[in-house]
Coordinates of C-alpha atoms in Angstrom, one line a residue:
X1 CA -100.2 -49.1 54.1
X2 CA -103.0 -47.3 52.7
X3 CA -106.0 -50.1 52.6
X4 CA -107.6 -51.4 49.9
X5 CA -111.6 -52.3 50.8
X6 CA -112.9 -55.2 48.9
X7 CA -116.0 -57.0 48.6
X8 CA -117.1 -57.3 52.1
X9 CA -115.9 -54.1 53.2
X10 CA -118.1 -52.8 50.4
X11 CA -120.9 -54.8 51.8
X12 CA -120.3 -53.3 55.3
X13 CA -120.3 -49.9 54.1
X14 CA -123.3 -50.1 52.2
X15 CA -125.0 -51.5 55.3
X16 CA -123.4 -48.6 57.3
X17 CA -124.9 -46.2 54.6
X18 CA -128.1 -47.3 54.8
X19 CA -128.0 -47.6 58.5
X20 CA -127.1 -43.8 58.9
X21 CA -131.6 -43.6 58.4
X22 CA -131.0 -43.1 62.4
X23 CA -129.4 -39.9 61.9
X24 CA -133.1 -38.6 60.4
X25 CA -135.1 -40.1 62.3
X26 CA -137.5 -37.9 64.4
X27 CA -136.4 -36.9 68.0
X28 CA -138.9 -39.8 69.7
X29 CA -137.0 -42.4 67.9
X30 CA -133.6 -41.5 68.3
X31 CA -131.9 -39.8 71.7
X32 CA -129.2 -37.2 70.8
X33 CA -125.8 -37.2 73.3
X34 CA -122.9 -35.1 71.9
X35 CA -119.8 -36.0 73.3
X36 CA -117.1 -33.2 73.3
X37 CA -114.1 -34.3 71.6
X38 CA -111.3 -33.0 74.2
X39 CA -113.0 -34.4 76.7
X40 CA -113.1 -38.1 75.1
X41 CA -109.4 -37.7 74.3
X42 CA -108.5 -36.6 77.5
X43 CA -105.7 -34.4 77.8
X44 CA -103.8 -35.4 74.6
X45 CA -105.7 -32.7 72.7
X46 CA -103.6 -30.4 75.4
X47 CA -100.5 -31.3 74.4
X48 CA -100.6 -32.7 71.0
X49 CA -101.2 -30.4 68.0
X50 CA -101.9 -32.9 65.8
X51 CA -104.8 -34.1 67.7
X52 CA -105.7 -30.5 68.0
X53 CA -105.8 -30.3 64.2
X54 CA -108.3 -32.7 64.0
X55 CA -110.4 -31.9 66.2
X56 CA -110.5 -28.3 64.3
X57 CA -111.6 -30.2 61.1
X58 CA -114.8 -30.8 63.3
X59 CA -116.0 -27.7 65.2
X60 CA -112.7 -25.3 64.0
X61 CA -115.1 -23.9 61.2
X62 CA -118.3 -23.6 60.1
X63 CA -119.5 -25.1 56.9
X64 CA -122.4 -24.6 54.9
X65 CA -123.3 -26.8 51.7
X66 CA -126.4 -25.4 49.7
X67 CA -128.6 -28.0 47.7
X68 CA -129.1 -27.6 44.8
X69 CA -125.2 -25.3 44.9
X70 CA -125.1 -22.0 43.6
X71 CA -121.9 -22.4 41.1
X72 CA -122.6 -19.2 39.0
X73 CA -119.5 -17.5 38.9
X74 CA -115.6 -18.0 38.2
X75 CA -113.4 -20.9 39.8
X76 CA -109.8 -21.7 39.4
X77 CA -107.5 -24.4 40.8
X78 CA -105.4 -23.5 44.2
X79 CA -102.1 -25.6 42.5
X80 CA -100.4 -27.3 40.1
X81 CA -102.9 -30.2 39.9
X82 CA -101.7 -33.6 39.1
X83 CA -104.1 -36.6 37.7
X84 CA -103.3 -39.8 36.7
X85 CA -101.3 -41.1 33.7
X86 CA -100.0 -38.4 35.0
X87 CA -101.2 -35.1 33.3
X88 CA -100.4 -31.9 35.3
X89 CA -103.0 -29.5 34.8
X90 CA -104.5 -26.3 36.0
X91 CA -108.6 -25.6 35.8
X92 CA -110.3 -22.1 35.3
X93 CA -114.3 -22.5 35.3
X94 CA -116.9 -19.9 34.6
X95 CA -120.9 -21.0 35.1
X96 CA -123.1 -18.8 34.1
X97 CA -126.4 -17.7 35.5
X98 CA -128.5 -19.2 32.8
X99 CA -127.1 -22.3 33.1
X100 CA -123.9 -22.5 30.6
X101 CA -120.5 -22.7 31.1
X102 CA -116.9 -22.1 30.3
X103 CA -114.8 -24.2 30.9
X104 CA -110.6 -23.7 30.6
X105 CA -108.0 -27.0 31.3
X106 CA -104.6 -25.8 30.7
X107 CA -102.0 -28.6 30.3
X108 CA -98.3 -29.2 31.2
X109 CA -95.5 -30.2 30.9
X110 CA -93.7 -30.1 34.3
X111 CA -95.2 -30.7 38.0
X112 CA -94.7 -27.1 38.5
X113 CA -97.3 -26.0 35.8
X114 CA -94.3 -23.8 34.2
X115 CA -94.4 -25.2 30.6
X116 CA -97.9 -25.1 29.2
X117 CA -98.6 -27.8 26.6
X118 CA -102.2 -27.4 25.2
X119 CA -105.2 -25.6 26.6
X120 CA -109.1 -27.4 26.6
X121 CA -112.0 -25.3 25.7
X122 CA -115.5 -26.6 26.7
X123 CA -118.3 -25.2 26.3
X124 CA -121.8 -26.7 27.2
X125 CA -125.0 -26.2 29.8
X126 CA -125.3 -27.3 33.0
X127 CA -128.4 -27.7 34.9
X128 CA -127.9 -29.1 38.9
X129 CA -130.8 -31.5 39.7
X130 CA -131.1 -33.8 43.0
X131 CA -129.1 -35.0 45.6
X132 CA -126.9 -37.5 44.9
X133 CA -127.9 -40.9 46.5
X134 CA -124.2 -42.5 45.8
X135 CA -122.1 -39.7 47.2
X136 CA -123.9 -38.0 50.7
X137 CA -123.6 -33.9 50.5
X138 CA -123.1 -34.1 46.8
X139 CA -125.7 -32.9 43.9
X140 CA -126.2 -34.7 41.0
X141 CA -126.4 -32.4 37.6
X142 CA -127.3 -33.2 34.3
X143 CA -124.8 -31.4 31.6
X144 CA -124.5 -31.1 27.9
X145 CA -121.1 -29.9 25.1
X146 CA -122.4 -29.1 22.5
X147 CA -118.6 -27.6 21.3
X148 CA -115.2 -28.8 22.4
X149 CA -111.6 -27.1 21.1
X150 CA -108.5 -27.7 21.9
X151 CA -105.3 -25.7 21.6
X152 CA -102.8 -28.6 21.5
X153 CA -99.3 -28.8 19.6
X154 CA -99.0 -32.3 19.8
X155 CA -101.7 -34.4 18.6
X156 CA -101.7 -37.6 16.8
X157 CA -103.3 -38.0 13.6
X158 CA -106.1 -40.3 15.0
X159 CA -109.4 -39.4 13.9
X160 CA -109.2 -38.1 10.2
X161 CA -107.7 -34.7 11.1
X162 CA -105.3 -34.1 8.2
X163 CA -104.2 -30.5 8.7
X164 CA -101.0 -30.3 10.4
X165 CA -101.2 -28.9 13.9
X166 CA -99.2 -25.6 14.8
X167 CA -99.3 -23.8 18.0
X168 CA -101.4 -20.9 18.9
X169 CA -103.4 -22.1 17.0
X170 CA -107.2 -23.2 17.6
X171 CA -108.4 -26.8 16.7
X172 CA -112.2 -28.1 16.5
X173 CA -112.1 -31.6 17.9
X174 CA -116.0 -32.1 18.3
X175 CA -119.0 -30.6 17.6
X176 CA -122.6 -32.3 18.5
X177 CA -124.0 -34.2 15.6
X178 CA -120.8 -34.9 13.9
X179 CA -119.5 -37.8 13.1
X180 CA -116.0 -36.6 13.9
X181 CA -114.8 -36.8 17.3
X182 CA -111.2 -36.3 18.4
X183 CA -110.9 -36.2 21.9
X184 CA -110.8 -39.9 22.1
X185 CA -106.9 -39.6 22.0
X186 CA -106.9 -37.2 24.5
X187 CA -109.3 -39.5 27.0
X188 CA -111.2 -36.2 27.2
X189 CA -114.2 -36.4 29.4
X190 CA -116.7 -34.1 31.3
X191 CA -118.4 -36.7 33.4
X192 CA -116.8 -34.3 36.2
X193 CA -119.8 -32.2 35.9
X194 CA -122.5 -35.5 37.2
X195 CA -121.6 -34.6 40.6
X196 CA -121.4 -30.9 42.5
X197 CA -120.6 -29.4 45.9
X198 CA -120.0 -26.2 47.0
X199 CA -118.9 -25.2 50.3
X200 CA -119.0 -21.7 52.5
X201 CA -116.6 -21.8 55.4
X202 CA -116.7 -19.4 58.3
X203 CA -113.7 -19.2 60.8
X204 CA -114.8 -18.3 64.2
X205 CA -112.2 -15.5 64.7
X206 CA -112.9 -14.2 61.0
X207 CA -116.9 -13.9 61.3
X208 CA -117.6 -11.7 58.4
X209 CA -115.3 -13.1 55.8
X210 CA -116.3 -16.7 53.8
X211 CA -114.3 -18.9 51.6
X212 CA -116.3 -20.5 48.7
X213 CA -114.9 -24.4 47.1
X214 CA -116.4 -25.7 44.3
X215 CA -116.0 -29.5 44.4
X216 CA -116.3 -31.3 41.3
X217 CA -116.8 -35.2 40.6
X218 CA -113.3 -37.3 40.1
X219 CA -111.8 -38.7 36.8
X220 CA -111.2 -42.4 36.7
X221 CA -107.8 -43.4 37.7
X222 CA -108.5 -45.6 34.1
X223 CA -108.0 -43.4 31.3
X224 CA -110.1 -45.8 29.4
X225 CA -112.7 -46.1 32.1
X226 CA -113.2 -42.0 32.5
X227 CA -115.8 -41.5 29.6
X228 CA -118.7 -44.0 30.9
X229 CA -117.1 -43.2 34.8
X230 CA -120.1 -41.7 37.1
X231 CA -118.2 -39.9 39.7
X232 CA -118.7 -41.0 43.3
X233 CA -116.0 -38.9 44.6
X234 CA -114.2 -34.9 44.3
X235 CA -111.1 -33.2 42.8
X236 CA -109.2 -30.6 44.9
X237 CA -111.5 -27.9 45.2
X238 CA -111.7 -24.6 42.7
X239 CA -111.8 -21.5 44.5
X240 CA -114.1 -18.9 44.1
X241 CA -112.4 -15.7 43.0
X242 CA -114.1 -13.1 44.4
X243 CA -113.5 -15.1 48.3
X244 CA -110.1 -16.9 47.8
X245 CA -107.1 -16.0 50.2
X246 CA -104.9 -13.3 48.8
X247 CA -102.0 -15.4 49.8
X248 CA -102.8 -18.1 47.2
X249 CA -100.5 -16.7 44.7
X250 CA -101.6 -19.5 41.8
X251 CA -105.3 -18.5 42.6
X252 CA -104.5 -14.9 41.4
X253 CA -102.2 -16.1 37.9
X254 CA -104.9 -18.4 37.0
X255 CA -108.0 -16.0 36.8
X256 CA -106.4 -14.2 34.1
X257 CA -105.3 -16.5 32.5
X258 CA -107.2 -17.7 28.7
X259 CA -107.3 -19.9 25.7
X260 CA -104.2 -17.7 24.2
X261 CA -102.4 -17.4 27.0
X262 CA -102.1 -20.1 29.5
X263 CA -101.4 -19.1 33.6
X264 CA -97.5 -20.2 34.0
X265 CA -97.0 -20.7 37.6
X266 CA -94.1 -19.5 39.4
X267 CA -91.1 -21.5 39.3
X268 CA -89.9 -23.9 42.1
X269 CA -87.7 -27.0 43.0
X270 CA -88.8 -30.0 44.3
X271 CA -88.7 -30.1 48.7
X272 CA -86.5 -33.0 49.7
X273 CA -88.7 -35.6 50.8
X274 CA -88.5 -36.5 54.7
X275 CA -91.0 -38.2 55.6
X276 CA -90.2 -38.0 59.5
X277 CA -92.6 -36.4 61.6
X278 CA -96.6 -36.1 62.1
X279 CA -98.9 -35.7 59.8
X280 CA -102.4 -34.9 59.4
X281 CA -105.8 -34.4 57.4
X282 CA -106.3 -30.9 56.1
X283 CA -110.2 -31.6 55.7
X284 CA -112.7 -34.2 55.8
X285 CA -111.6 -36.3 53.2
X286 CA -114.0 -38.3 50.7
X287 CA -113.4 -41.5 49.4
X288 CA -114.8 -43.8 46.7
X289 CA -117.3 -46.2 48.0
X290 CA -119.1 -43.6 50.6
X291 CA -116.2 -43.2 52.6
X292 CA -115.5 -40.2 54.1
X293 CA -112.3 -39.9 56.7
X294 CA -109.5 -37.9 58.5
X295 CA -105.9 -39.5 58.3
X296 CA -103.4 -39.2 60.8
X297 CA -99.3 -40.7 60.1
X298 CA -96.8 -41.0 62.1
X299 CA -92.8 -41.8 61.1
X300 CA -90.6 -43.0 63.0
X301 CA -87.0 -40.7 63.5
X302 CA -83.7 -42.9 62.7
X303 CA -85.9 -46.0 61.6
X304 CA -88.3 -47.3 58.9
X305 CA -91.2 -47.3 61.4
X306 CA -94.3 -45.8 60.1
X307 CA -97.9 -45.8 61.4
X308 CA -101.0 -44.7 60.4
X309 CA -104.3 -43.9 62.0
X310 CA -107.7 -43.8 60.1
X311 CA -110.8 -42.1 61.4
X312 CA -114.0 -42.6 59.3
X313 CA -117.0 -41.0 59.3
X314 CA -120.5 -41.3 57.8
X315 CA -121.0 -37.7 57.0
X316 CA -119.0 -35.3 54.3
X317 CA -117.8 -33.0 57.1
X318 CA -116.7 -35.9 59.6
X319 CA -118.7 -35.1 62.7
X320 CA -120.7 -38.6 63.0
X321 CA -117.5 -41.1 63.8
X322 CA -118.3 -44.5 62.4
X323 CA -114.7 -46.4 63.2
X324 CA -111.0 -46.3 63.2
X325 CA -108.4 -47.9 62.1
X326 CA -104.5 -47.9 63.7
X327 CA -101.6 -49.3 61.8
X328 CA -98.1 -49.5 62.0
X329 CA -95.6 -51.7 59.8
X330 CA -92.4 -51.0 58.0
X331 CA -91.2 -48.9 54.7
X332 CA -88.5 -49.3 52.4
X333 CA -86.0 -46.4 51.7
X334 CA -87.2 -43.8 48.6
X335 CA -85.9 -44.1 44.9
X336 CA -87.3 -41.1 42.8
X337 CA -90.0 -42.0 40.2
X338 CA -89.0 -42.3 37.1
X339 CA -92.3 -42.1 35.5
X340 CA -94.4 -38.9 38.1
X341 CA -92.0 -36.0 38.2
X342 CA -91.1 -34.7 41.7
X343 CA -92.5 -38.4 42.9
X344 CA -90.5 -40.7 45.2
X345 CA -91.8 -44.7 45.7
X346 CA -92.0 -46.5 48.4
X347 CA -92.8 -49.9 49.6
X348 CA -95.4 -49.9 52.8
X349 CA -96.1 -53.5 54.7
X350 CA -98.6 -53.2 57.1
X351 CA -98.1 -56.1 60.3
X352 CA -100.0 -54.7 63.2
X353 CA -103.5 -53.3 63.0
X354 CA -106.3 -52.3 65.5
X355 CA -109.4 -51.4 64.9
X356 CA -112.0 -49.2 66.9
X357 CA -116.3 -49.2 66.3
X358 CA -117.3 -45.8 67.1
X359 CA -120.8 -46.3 66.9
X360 CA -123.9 -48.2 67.2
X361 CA -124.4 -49.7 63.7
X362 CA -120.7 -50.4 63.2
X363 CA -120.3 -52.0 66.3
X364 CA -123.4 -54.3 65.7
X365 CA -122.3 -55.1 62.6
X366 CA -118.7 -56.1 63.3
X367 CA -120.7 -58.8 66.3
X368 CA -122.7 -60.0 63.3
X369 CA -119.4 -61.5 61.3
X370 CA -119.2 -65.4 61.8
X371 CA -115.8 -66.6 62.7
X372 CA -112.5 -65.1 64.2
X373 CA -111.3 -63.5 61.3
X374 CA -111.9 -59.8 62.8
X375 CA -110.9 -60.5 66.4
X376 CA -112.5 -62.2 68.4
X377 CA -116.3 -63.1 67.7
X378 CA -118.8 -61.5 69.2
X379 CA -116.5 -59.3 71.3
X380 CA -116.7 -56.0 69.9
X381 CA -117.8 -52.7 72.5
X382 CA -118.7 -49.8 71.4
X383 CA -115.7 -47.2 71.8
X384 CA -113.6 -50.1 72.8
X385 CA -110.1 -51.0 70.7
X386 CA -109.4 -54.2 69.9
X387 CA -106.1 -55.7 68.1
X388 CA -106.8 -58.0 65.3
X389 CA -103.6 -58.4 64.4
X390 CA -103.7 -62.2 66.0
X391 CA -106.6 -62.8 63.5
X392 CA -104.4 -61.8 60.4
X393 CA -106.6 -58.9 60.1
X394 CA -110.3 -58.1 59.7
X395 CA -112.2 -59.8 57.3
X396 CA -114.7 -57.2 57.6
X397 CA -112.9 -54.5 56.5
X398 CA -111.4 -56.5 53.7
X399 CA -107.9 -56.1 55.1
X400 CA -105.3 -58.9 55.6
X401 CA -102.0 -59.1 57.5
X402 CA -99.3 -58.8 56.6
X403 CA -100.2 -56.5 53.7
X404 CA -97.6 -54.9 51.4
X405 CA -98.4 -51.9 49.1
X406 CA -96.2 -49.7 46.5
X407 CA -96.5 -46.1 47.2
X408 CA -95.9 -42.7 45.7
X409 CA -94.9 -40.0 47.9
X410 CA -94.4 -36.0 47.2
X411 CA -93.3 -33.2 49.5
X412 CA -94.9 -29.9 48.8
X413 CA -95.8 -26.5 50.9
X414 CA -99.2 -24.3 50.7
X415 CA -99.3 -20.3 50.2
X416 CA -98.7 -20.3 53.9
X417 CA -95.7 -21.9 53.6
X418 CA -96.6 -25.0 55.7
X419 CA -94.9 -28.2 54.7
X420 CA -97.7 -30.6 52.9
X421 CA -97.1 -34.3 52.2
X422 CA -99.4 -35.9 49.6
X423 CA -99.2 -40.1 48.8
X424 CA -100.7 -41.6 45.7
X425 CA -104.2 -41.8 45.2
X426 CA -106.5 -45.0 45.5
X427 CA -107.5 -46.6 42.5
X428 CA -110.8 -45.9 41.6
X429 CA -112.0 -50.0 41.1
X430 CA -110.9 -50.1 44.6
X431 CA -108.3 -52.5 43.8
X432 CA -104.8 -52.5 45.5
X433 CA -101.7 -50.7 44.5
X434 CA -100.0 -54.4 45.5
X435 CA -97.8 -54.8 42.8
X436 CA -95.2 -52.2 41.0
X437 CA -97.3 -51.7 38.2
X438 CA -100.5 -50.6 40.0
X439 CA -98.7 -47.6 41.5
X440 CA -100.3 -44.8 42.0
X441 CA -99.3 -41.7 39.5
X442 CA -101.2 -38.9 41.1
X443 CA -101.9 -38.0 44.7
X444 CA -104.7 -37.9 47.4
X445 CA -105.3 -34.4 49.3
X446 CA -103.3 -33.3 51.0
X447 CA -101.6 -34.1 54.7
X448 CA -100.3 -30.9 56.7
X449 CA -97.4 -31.5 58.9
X450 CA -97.6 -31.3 62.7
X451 CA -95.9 -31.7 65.9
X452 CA -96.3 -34.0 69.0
X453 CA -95.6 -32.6 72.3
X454 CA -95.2 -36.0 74.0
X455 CA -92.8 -39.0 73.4
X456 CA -94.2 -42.1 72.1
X457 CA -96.4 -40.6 69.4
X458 CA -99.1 -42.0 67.9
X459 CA -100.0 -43.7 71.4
X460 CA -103.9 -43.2 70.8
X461 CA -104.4 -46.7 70.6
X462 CA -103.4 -47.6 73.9
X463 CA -106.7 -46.1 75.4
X464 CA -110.0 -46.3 74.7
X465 CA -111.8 -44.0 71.8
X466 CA -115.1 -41.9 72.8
X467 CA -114.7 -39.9 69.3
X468 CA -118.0 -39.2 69.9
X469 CA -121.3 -41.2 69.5
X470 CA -123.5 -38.3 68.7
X471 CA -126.6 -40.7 68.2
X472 CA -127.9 -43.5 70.4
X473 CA -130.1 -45.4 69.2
X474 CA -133.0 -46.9 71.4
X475 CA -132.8 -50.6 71.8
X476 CA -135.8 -51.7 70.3
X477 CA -135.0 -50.0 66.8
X478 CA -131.6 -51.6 67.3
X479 CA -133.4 -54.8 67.4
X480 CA -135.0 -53.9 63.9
X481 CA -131.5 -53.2 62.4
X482 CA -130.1 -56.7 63.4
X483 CA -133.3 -58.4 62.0
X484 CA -132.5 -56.5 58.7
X485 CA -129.0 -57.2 58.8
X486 CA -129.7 -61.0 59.5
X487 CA -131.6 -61.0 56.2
X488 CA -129.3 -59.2 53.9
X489 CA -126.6 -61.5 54.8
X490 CA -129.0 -64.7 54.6
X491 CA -130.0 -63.7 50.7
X492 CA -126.0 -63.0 49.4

């Protein structure tokens, strides 16, 4: 359902990143034609509010990224958080202005965040240096910890502590320069820190207020991979909290809370999980491997139908389309998890698949591929969809048909009340969650629900897309690309 990239798709992407040189090229080498959205989609943006929603990740707010980020200040999680294994957590951050930091992980018990278990101290510098050449919008920083504690109650005896661990109590687990170090059984790690972004967003109809995010890098689905891991992807966000919405009632417990007294969320029951309906991206999404995307899934009423649509992007706020993909397939009925609290799994099989180049580059580049094993060879138009279904998918893109994949689902709302839908996150090795134990135990961001005001949703396929190709490039520096492209794949 939710596809896995491999080697070629890895190969395409990289060619895709280091095609994007058009979109900073000067004006005599590059011709600039914005397309408007609604207009490309016709009139479904009109009538379908999940289109609309979309669209409104685009040009519904204005964002601002500074490089190198300004992080000084205080920034705490939005939620319960959940991370693989899974550990539920909740984060409260404080960077200084000359370049240290606080930082507070408070652990649980429960996917509610209602039963603390231990509480992470770190303290170290941090000092933000260049863009980041793996993830685009992101900053790389370089970070020491010189001291960790811990405030845990259960801790096995692992590294020649002796002393018997009581709660409320404050533990040294490492200190720079000693030869003790502790959080090994904990699979602590800060390598979070190599990569920063901070966002200002400004709502048209709300011009003089701003909402501040602090993205930090990911932690390796591996617990044994996450201490040599070099992020190439975010967290949720940590709100600043001097600008977060007063609505966010978790934002407000988890500023106060401290080492001695960890934020306990409010308590709550688990939604029912229905998975019918629409459902779509609350922002642009980033992905390992330089992807960056919008989601869009559709479930069938009264059936087991499911599809899902798949717009990706080459920039962090998903203006510069690069291709889509549509699928549809089948699902099997939801059994709660027995290892994720609140989770439900499900078994996805993808059997129909369409695929859409958006631009230039990706269009090119999808011609280029020997063989029919991604449609048809040498047919591919810009903007124009083609079903590769009959070619058992798309080499390409490293996807094959049919393609079965074992899910994690989980229903929640946000402190809007709006009903959220999250599925379990990719593996970071980019690897396939293809078999029962690869499941996913913690979640990608967020999809918001939405409704379709015409029957037969999910019907964007049947014409053409015209996203938009904000750039065109001029044939003869097209001509350069394809001679480059020739070579790379001459030489692997």
């Amino acid at each position: 359902m939710f596809f896995c990239y491999t080697t070629s798709t890895t190969i395409l992407l990289l060619l895709l990143f280091l095609l994007s040189w058009c979109e900073n090229l000067p004006h005599k080498l590059v011709k600039f034609t914005p397309v408007q959205l609604d207009k490309t989609y016709g009139k479904l943006y009109k009538h379908n509010q999940c289109h609309y929603m979309l669209k409104h990740l685009q040009d519904g707010e204005q964002i601002s990224v500074q490089m190198p980020p300004d992080i000084a200040g205080r920034w705490v999680s939005e939620s319960c958080e959940v991370r693989s294994g899974p550990e539920f957590l909740t984060r409260s951050y404080h960077f200084f202005s000359n370049h240290t930091f606080q930082a507070l992980q408070f652990y649980y018990r429960d996917n509610h965040c209602t039963k603390p278990s231990y509480t992470l101290l770190i303290e170290g510098s941090l000092h933000p240096r260049q863009a980041s050449w793996l993830v685009r919008g992101g900053t790389e920083s370089d970070h020491s910890l010189p001291v960790a504690k811990d405030l845990q109650v259960k801790l096995e005896m692992s590294c020649g502590l002796t002393e018997n661990l009581e709660p409320e109590l404050i533990y040294e687990l490492w200190v720079e320069g000693s030869d003790r170090d502790c959080t090994h059984g904990l699979d602590f790690s800060m390598q979070e820190l190599q990569l920063l972004r901070v966002e200002r967003r400004f709502r048209p109809s709300e011009t003089d207020r701003q909402a501040e995010e602090l993205f930090v890098g990911d932690v390796h689905t591996e617990h044994t991979q996450r201490r040599n891991y070099r992020p190439i992807g975010y967290q949720p966000p940590l709100q600043n909290v001097k600008t977060y919405d007063n609505s966010c009632i978790a934002c407000q417990i988890i500023s106060v809370g401290d080492l001695h007294h960890p934020p306990v969320l409010p308590s709550r029951t688990d939604h029912p999980l229905r998975l019918y309906g629409n459902w779509v991206s609350k922002r642009c999404e980033v992905r390992p491997g330089v992807l960056f995307l919008t989601r869009h899934f559709v479930f069938h009423k009264d059936s087991n139908i499911w599809e899902g649509h798949y717009y990706h992007y080459s920039d962090p706020v998903c203006r510069h389309p690069t291709f889509s993909i549509s699928a549809k397939g089948h699902y099997s009925p939801g059994i709660p998890s027995t290892k994720v609290i609140g989770g439900t799994e499900y078994t996805f099989t993808v059997t129909q698949m369409k695929v859409t180049p958006m631009d230039v580059a990706t269009t090119s580049l999808l011609n280029v591929f020997s063989g029919d094993e991604c449609g048809k060879h040498g047919s591919w138009k810009l903007g124009v969809q083609q079903d590769v279904t009959p070619t058992s998918g798309c080499a390409a893109l490293g996807i094959r048909l049919p393609h079965t994949e074992y899910e994690l689902f989980y229903m929640g709302q946000d402190s809007a009340g709006h009903h959220l839908l999250f599925n379990g996150q990719r593996p970071t090795n980019g690897s396939s969650p293809d078999q029962p134990s690869r499941r996913a135990t913690s979640y990608q961001p967020p999809l918001i629900h939405c409704s379709s005001g015409q029957k037969g949703v999910g019907k964007e396929g049947n014409h053409h897309f015209r996203l938009s190709n904000r750039w065109n490039t001029q044939p003869q520096y097209l001509v350069y690309t394809l001679i480059w492209v020739t070579l790379f794949f001459s030489v692997i």
